Amino acid sequence: MLRYFAEPGGYLQWVDLDILSSRAIKPELSSSPTSATEKLIALMRKPQPNAIYDWIPELCSLLSQHGFEHVSRDQIPMLDRYRPFWNQTHLMAYQEYQDRMMGTADSLEQGVRGTEALEALSEEFRQGVSIDTDFFCIIGRNYP
């Protein structure tokens, strides 16, 4: 199917988040806790129903199996200037996740835990803790 996106000899570029590279970081010499950030990372790495992440490290091989020549694969680190935006994006996503969980059977208990976790995460981010996640860029060439 992917071969139809690129003419023979054409290129396919795939840029995506490398969720498996996510880790909590904090400023040097900081004693800030990172437990709330690490819990969020664990949640991010846990695939949602009907989702898998094991294809990410194998994407180059998968493209080869589907008729593409591997041209390059680059890890793209998160730049420091983007971290505040990145943190806010995670806070919004976590709030959305929490709102969805409120409709489940244990919604009151989960809502309380979720609110406490969101507050702890916000506090860690205020203290300079961040989620460091790389992106990757893969370029493949469609065999002529």
Short mmCIF file of N, CA and C in Angstrom, two decimals:
data_model
loop_
_atom_site.label_atom_id
_atom_site.label_comp_id
_atom_site.label_asym_id
_atom_site.label_seq_id
_atom_site.Cartn_x
_atom_site.Cartn_y
_atom_site.Cartn_z
N MET A 1 0.80 -1.20 0.00
CA MET A 1 0.00 0.00 0.00
C MET A 1 0.86 1.27 0.00
N LEU A 2 1.92 1.29 0.81
CA LEU A 2 2.77 2.48 0.87
C LEU A 2 3.43 2.80 -0.46
N ARG A 3 3.68 1.79 -1.25
CA ARG A 3 4.35 2.01 -2.55
C ARG A 3 3.52 2.90 -3.45
N TYR A 4 2.23 2.97 -3.23
CA TYR A 4 1.37 3.80 -4.06
C TYR A 4 1.52 5.29 -3.74
N PHE A 5 2.15 5.60 -2.60
CA PHE A 5 2.36 6.99 -2.22
C PHE A 5 3.58 7.60 -2.88
N ALA A 6 4.44 6.79 -3.42
CA ALA A 6 5.66 7.29 -4.06
C ALA A 6 5.80 6.63 -5.44
N GLU A 7 6.08 7.43 -6.44
CA GLU A 7 6.32 6.90 -7.77
C GLU A 7 7.59 6.05 -7.75
N PRO A 8 7.76 5.16 -8.71
CA PRO A 8 9.02 4.40 -8.78
C PRO A 8 10.21 5.36 -8.77
N GLY A 9 11.14 5.10 -7.87
CA GLY A 9 12.30 5.98 -7.71
C GLY A 9 12.03 7.16 -6.79
N GLY A 10 10.76 7.34 -6.39
CA GLY A 10 10.39 8.45 -5.51
C GLY A 10 10.69 8.14 -4.04
N TYR A 11 10.51 9.11 -3.21
CA TYR A 11 10.88 8.99 -1.80
C TYR A 11 9.67 9.11 -0.89
N LEU A 12 9.76 8.41 0.24
CA LEU A 12 8.76 8.50 1.29
C LEU A 12 9.49 8.95 2.55
N GLN A 13 9.00 10.02 3.17
CA GLN A 13 9.58 10.50 4.43
C GLN A 13 8.57 10.28 5.54
N TRP A 14 9.02 9.66 6.63
CA TRP A 14 8.15 9.37 7.76
C TRP A 14 8.76 10.02 8.99
N VAL A 15 8.05 10.98 9.59
CA VAL A 15 8.48 11.64 10.82
C VAL A 15 7.44 11.31 11.87
N ASP A 16 7.93 10.84 13.02
CA ASP A 16 6.99 10.43 14.07
C ASP A 16 7.65 10.55 15.43
N LEU A 17 6.82 10.50 16.44
CA LEU A 17 7.26 10.53 17.82
C LEU A 17 7.80 9.16 18.20
N ASP A 18 8.96 9.13 18.83
CA ASP A 18 9.51 7.87 19.33
C ASP A 18 9.12 7.73 20.80
N ILE A 19 7.91 7.27 21.02
CA ILE A 19 7.35 7.21 22.38
C ILE A 19 8.22 6.37 23.31
N LEU A 20 8.90 5.39 22.77
CA LEU A 20 9.73 4.52 23.60
C LEU A 20 10.98 5.22 24.12
N SER A 21 11.33 6.37 23.55
CA SER A 21 12.50 7.12 24.01
C SER A 21 12.16 8.09 25.14
N SER A 22 10.90 8.22 25.49
CA SER A 22 10.47 9.20 26.51
C SER A 22 11.11 8.92 27.86
N ARG A 23 11.51 10.00 28.52
CA ARG A 23 12.11 9.90 29.85
C ARG A 23 11.91 11.23 30.58
N ALA A 24 11.91 11.17 31.90
CA ALA A 24 11.79 12.38 32.71
C ALA A 24 13.16 13.01 32.87
N ILE A 25 13.21 14.32 32.70
CA ILE A 25 14.46 15.04 32.92
C ILE A 25 14.18 16.22 33.84
N LYS A 26 15.22 16.71 34.51
CA LYS A 26 15.07 17.87 35.37
C LYS A 26 16.35 18.70 35.30
N PRO A 27 16.26 19.96 35.72
CA PRO A 27 17.46 20.81 35.66
C PRO A 27 18.60 20.23 36.49
N GLU A 28 19.84 20.50 36.06
CA GLU A 28 21.00 20.05 36.82
C GLU A 28 20.92 20.56 38.25
N LEU A 29 21.38 19.75 39.16
CA LEU A 29 21.43 20.09 40.59
C LEU A 29 20.05 20.30 41.20
N SER A 30 19.00 19.90 40.50
CA SER A 30 17.64 20.04 41.04
C SER A 30 17.31 18.82 41.88
N SER A 31 16.61 19.06 42.97
CA SER A 31 16.15 17.96 43.81
C SER A 31 14.66 17.69 43.58
N SER A 32 14.12 18.24 42.51
CA SER A 32 12.70 18.07 42.21
C SER A 32 12.35 16.61 42.01
N PRO A 33 11.22 16.18 42.56
CA PRO A 33 10.78 14.80 42.30
C PRO A 33 10.33 14.67 40.84
N THR A 34 10.37 13.46 40.33
CA THR A 34 9.91 13.21 38.96
C THR A 34 8.87 12.09 38.92
N SER A 35 8.34 11.70 40.07
CA SER A 35 7.45 10.53 40.11
C SER A 35 6.16 10.74 39.30
N ALA A 36 5.56 11.92 39.34
CA ALA A 36 4.34 12.16 38.57
C ALA A 36 4.65 12.12 37.07
N THR A 37 5.78 12.69 36.68
CA THR A 37 6.19 12.69 35.27
C THR A 37 6.47 11.26 34.80
N GLU A 38 7.12 10.48 35.64
CA GLU A 38 7.41 9.09 35.28
C GLU A 38 6.13 8.26 35.18
N LYS A 39 5.13 8.57 36.01
CA LYS A 39 3.84 7.86 35.89
C LYS A 39 3.16 8.19 34.57
N LEU A 40 3.24 9.46 34.16
CA LEU A 40 2.64 9.84 32.88
C LEU A 40 3.36 9.15 31.73
N ILE A 41 4.68 9.07 31.80
CA ILE A 41 5.45 8.39 30.74
C ILE A 41 5.04 6.92 30.67
N ALA A 42 4.86 6.29 31.81
CA ALA A 42 4.42 4.88 31.82
C ALA A 42 3.06 4.75 31.16
N LEU A 43 2.17 5.71 31.42
CA LEU A 43 0.85 5.70 30.80
C LEU A 43 0.97 5.90 29.28
N MET A 44 1.87 6.80 28.87
CA MET A 44 2.07 7.04 27.43
C MET A 44 2.60 5.80 26.73
N ARG A 45 3.46 5.06 27.37
CA ARG A 45 4.06 3.87 26.75
C ARG A 45 3.11 2.69 26.69
N LYS A 46 2.08 2.73 27.51
CA LYS A 46 1.12 1.62 27.53
C LYS A 46 0.16 1.82 26.36
N PRO A 47 0.21 0.93 25.41
CA PRO A 47 -0.67 1.11 24.25
C PRO A 47 -2.15 1.10 24.64
N GLN A 48 -2.88 1.96 23.99
CA GLN A 48 -4.33 1.97 24.14
C GLN A 48 -4.88 0.73 23.47
N PRO A 49 -6.11 0.35 23.79
CA PRO A 49 -6.69 -0.82 23.10
C PRO A 49 -6.58 -0.65 21.58
N ASN A 50 -6.24 -1.70 20.92
CA ASN A 50 -6.08 -1.73 19.46
C ASN A 50 -4.88 -0.93 18.95
N ALA A 51 -3.93 -0.60 19.84
CA ALA A 51 -2.73 0.13 19.42
C ALA A 51 -1.49 -0.66 19.82
N ILE A 52 -0.49 -0.61 18.96
CA ILE A 52 0.79 -1.26 19.25
C ILE A 52 1.91 -0.28 18.90
N TYR A 53 3.03 -0.39 19.60
CA TYR A 53 4.17 0.48 19.33
C TYR A 53 5.40 -0.30 18.88
N ASP A 54 5.32 -1.62 18.85
CA ASP A 54 6.53 -2.40 18.54
C ASP A 54 6.99 -2.25 17.09
N TRP A 55 6.19 -1.64 16.24
CA TRP A 55 6.58 -1.43 14.85
C TRP A 55 7.57 -0.27 14.72
N ILE A 56 7.61 0.63 15.70
CA ILE A 56 8.44 1.83 15.58
C ILE A 56 9.91 1.49 15.36
N PRO A 57 10.53 0.65 16.22
CA PRO A 57 11.94 0.34 15.97
C PRO A 57 12.17 -0.47 14.69
N GLU A 58 11.11 -1.08 14.19
CA GLU A 58 11.22 -1.94 13.00
C GLU A 58 10.79 -1.26 11.72
N LEU A 59 10.54 0.05 11.76
CA LEU A 59 9.98 0.71 10.58
C LEU A 59 10.89 0.61 9.36
N CYS A 60 12.20 0.73 9.54
CA CYS A 60 13.11 0.59 8.38
C CYS A 60 12.95 -0.77 7.73
N SER A 61 12.88 -1.83 8.55
CA SER A 61 12.70 -3.18 8.01
C SER A 61 11.35 -3.32 7.33
N LEU A 62 10.32 -2.74 7.93
CA LEU A 62 8.99 -2.82 7.34
C LEU A 62 8.95 -2.15 5.97
N LEU A 63 9.59 -0.99 5.87
CA LEU A 63 9.63 -0.33 4.57
C LEU A 63 10.36 -1.18 3.54
N SER A 64 11.46 -1.81 3.95
CA SER A 64 12.21 -2.69 3.05
C SER A 64 11.34 -3.85 2.57
N GLN A 65 10.56 -4.41 3.49
CA GLN A 65 9.68 -5.53 3.14
C GLN A 65 8.61 -5.12 2.14
N HIS A 66 8.33 -3.81 2.07
CA HIS A 66 7.28 -3.33 1.18
C HIS A 66 7.85 -2.57 -0.02
N GLY A 67 9.09 -2.91 -0.36
CA GLY A 67 9.65 -2.41 -1.61
C GLY A 67 10.38 -1.09 -1.54
N PHE A 68 10.78 -0.65 -0.36
CA PHE A 68 11.53 0.60 -0.24
C PHE A 68 12.97 0.33 0.13
N GLU A 69 13.86 1.11 -0.45
CA GLU A 69 15.27 1.08 -0.09
C GLU A 69 15.46 2.05 1.08
N HIS A 70 16.14 1.59 2.12
CA HIS A 70 16.40 2.46 3.27
C HIS A 70 17.43 3.51 2.88
N VAL A 71 17.09 4.79 3.03
CA VAL A 71 18.00 5.88 2.70
C VAL A 71 18.61 6.46 3.97
N SER A 72 17.76 6.77 4.95
CA SER A 72 18.29 7.32 6.20
C SER A 72 17.28 7.18 7.33
N ARG A 73 17.82 7.18 8.55
CA ARG A 73 17.01 7.21 9.77
C ARG A 73 17.73 8.12 10.75
N ASP A 74 17.05 9.16 11.16
CA ASP A 74 17.64 10.12 12.08
C ASP A 74 16.79 10.25 13.34
N GLN A 75 17.46 10.31 14.50
CA GLN A 75 16.80 10.66 15.76
C GLN A 75 16.86 12.17 15.88
N ILE A 76 15.76 12.77 16.21
CA ILE A 76 15.69 14.22 16.34
C ILE A 76 15.36 14.54 17.79
N PRO A 77 16.31 15.08 18.54
CA PRO A 77 16.06 15.35 19.95
C PRO A 77 15.12 16.54 20.14
N MET A 78 14.43 16.54 21.26
CA MET A 78 13.58 17.66 21.64
C MET A 78 14.48 18.84 22.00
N LEU A 79 14.24 19.98 21.40
CA LEU A 79 15.03 21.17 21.71
C LEU A 79 14.51 21.81 23.00
N ASP A 80 15.41 22.34 23.80
CA ASP A 80 15.03 22.94 25.08
C ASP A 80 13.96 24.01 24.95
N ARG A 81 14.00 24.79 23.90
CA ARG A 81 13.03 25.89 23.77
C ARG A 81 11.60 25.40 23.56
N TYR A 82 11.46 24.15 23.16
CA TYR A 82 10.11 23.60 22.95
C TYR A 82 9.54 22.93 24.20
N ARG A 83 10.35 22.74 25.23
CA ARG A 83 9.89 22.00 26.40
C ARG A 83 8.66 22.60 27.09
N PRO A 84 8.58 23.93 27.29
CA PRO A 84 7.36 24.46 27.94
C PRO A 84 6.09 24.13 27.15
N PHE A 85 6.15 24.27 25.84
CA PHE A 85 5.00 23.92 25.00
C PHE A 85 4.70 22.42 25.10
N TRP A 86 5.75 21.61 25.07
CA TRP A 86 5.61 20.16 25.15
C TRP A 86 4.95 19.76 26.47
N ASN A 87 5.39 20.39 27.56
CA ASN A 87 4.79 20.10 28.87
C ASN A 87 3.32 20.47 28.89
N GLN A 88 2.98 21.64 28.35
CA GLN A 88 1.58 22.06 28.33
C GLN A 88 0.73 21.12 27.48
N THR A 89 1.30 20.64 26.40
CA THR A 89 0.58 19.68 25.55
C THR A 89 0.28 18.41 26.33
N HIS A 90 1.24 17.94 27.11
CA HIS A 90 1.01 16.74 27.92
C HIS A 90 -0.03 16.99 29.00
N LEU A 91 -0.01 18.16 29.60
CA LEU A 91 -1.02 18.47 30.62
C LEU A 91 -2.42 18.46 30.00
N MET A 92 -2.56 19.05 28.82
CA MET A 92 -3.88 19.06 28.16
C MET A 92 -4.32 17.65 27.80
N ALA A 93 -3.40 16.85 27.27
CA ALA A 93 -3.73 15.48 26.89
C ALA A 93 -4.12 14.65 28.11
N TYR A 94 -3.38 14.85 29.21
CA TYR A 94 -3.68 14.11 30.43
C TYR A 94 -5.04 14.51 30.98
N GLN A 95 -5.37 15.80 30.89
CA GLN A 95 -6.69 16.26 31.33
C GLN A 95 -7.79 15.62 30.48
N GLU A 96 -7.56 15.55 29.18
CA GLU A 96 -8.53 14.91 28.28
C GLU A 96 -8.69 13.42 28.63
N TYR A 97 -7.59 12.76 28.88
CA TYR A 97 -7.63 11.35 29.27
C TYR A 97 -8.42 11.19 30.56
N GLN A 98 -8.16 12.06 31.52
CA GLN A 98 -8.87 12.00 32.80
C GLN A 98 -10.37 12.21 32.59
N ASP A 99 -10.73 13.16 31.74
CA ASP A 99 -12.15 13.41 31.47
C ASP A 99 -12.83 12.19 30.87
N ARG A 100 -12.13 11.47 29.99
CA ARG A 100 -12.69 10.25 29.41
C ARG A 100 -12.89 9.17 30.46
N MET A 101 -11.93 9.08 31.40
CA MET A 101 -12.00 8.06 32.45
C MET A 101 -13.15 8.30 33.41
N MET A 102 -13.63 9.53 33.50
CA MET A 102 -14.71 9.86 34.43
C MET A 102 -16.00 9.11 34.10
N GLY A 103 -16.13 8.61 32.90
CA GLY A 103 -17.33 7.88 32.51
C GLY A 103 -17.28 6.39 32.82
N THR A 104 -16.23 5.90 33.48
CA THR A 104 -16.12 4.48 33.78
C THR A 104 -16.74 4.15 35.13
N ALA A 105 -16.80 2.87 35.45
CA ALA A 105 -17.47 2.41 36.67
C ALA A 105 -16.88 3.00 37.95
N ASP A 106 -15.59 3.10 38.03
CA ASP A 106 -14.93 3.64 39.23
C ASP A 106 -14.60 5.12 39.04
N SER A 107 -15.48 5.86 38.40
CA SER A 107 -15.16 7.22 37.98
C SER A 107 -14.83 8.16 39.13
N LEU A 108 -15.52 8.09 40.25
CA LEU A 108 -15.25 9.02 41.34
C LEU A 108 -13.84 8.82 41.90
N GLU A 109 -13.49 7.57 42.19
CA GLU A 109 -12.16 7.27 42.72
C GLU A 109 -11.07 7.63 41.71
N GLN A 110 -11.29 7.27 40.46
CA GLN A 110 -10.31 7.58 39.42
C GLN A 110 -10.21 9.09 39.20
N GLY A 111 -11.33 9.78 39.31
CA GLY A 111 -11.32 11.23 39.14
C GLY A 111 -10.50 11.92 40.20
N VAL A 112 -10.64 11.46 41.44
CA VAL A 112 -9.86 12.04 42.54
C VAL A 112 -8.38 11.75 42.33
N ARG A 113 -8.05 10.50 42.02
CA ARG A 113 -6.64 10.15 41.76
C ARG A 113 -6.09 10.92 40.57
N GLY A 114 -6.91 11.06 39.54
CA GLY A 114 -6.46 11.76 38.35
C GLY A 114 -6.21 13.24 38.61
N THR A 115 -7.08 13.86 39.40
CA THR A 115 -6.89 15.27 39.75
C THR A 115 -5.63 15.46 40.56
N GLU A 116 -5.40 14.57 41.52
CA GLU A 116 -4.18 14.66 42.33
C GLU A 116 -2.94 14.45 41.46
N ALA A 117 -2.99 13.51 40.55
CA ALA A 117 -1.86 13.24 39.67
C ALA A 117 -1.60 14.43 38.75
N LEU A 118 -2.67 15.05 38.25
CA LEU A 118 -2.52 16.21 37.37
C LEU A 118 -1.90 17.38 38.12
N GLU A 119 -2.32 17.58 39.36
CA GLU A 119 -1.73 18.65 40.18
C GLU A 119 -0.26 18.38 40.47
N ALA A 120 0.09 17.12 40.76
CA ALA A 120 1.49 16.77 41.02
C ALA A 120 2.33 16.96 39.76
N LEU A 121 1.79 16.59 38.62
CA LEU A 121 2.49 16.76 37.35
C LEU A 121 2.71 18.25 37.06
N SER A 122 1.69 19.05 37.25
CA SER A 122 1.81 20.50 37.04
C SER A 122 2.89 21.08 37.93
N GLU A 123 2.94 20.65 39.17
CA GLU A 123 3.95 21.16 40.11
C GLU A 123 5.36 20.75 39.67
N GLU A 124 5.52 19.51 39.23
CA GLU A 124 6.84 19.08 38.75
C GLU A 124 7.26 19.91 37.54
N PHE A 125 6.34 20.16 36.63
CA PHE A 125 6.66 20.96 35.44
C PHE A 125 7.05 22.39 35.85
N ARG A 126 6.36 22.95 36.84
CA ARG A 126 6.70 24.29 37.33
C ARG A 126 8.12 24.32 37.91
N GLN A 127 8.58 23.20 38.45
CA GLN A 127 9.91 23.12 39.04
C GLN A 127 10.99 22.78 38.01
N GLY A 128 10.60 22.71 36.75
CA GLY A 128 11.58 22.49 35.69
C GLY A 128 11.68 21.07 35.16
N VAL A 129 10.91 20.15 35.72
CA VAL A 129 10.90 18.77 35.22
C VAL A 129 10.21 18.78 33.86
N SER A 130 10.63 17.92 32.99
CA SER A 130 10.03 17.85 31.66
C SER A 130 10.08 16.42 31.13
N ILE A 131 9.29 16.18 30.12
CA ILE A 131 9.34 14.89 29.41
C ILE A 131 10.21 15.10 28.19
N ASP A 132 11.27 14.31 28.10
CA ASP A 132 12.17 14.38 26.96
C ASP A 132 11.81 13.23 26.03
N THR A 133 11.45 13.55 24.83
CA THR A 133 11.06 12.55 23.85
C THR A 133 11.70 12.89 22.52
N ASP A 134 12.31 11.92 21.89
CA ASP A 134 12.89 12.13 20.56
C ASP A 134 11.83 11.90 19.50
N PHE A 135 12.09 12.45 18.35
CA PHE A 135 11.32 12.14 17.15
C PHE A 135 12.26 11.38 16.23
N PHE A 136 11.73 10.73 15.25
CA PHE A 136 12.58 10.08 14.26
C PHE A 136 12.09 10.46 12.87
N CYS A 137 13.03 10.46 11.95
CA CYS A 137 12.72 10.72 10.54
C CYS A 137 13.36 9.60 9.72
N ILE A 138 12.53 8.92 8.98
CA ILE A 138 13.00 7.83 8.12
C ILE A 138 12.68 8.20 6.68
N ILE A 139 13.67 8.03 5.83
CA ILE A 139 13.47 8.26 4.40
C ILE A 139 13.73 6.95 3.67
N GLY A 140 12.77 6.58 2.86
CA GLY A 140 12.91 5.39 2.03
C GLY A 140 12.66 5.74 0.58
N ARG A 141 13.32 5.02 -0.31
CA ARG A 141 13.17 5.24 -1.75
C ARG A 141 12.43 4.04 -2.34
N ASN A 142 11.38 4.33 -3.08
CA ASN A 142 10.61 3.30 -3.75
C ASN A 142 11.46 2.73 -4.90
N TYR A 143 11.70 1.43 -4.84
CA TYR A 143 12.50 0.82 -5.91
C TYR A 143 11.83 1.05 -7.26
N PRO A 144 12.64 1.42 -8.26
CA PRO A 144 12.05 1.65 -9.59
C PRO A 144 11.55 0.36 -10.23
#
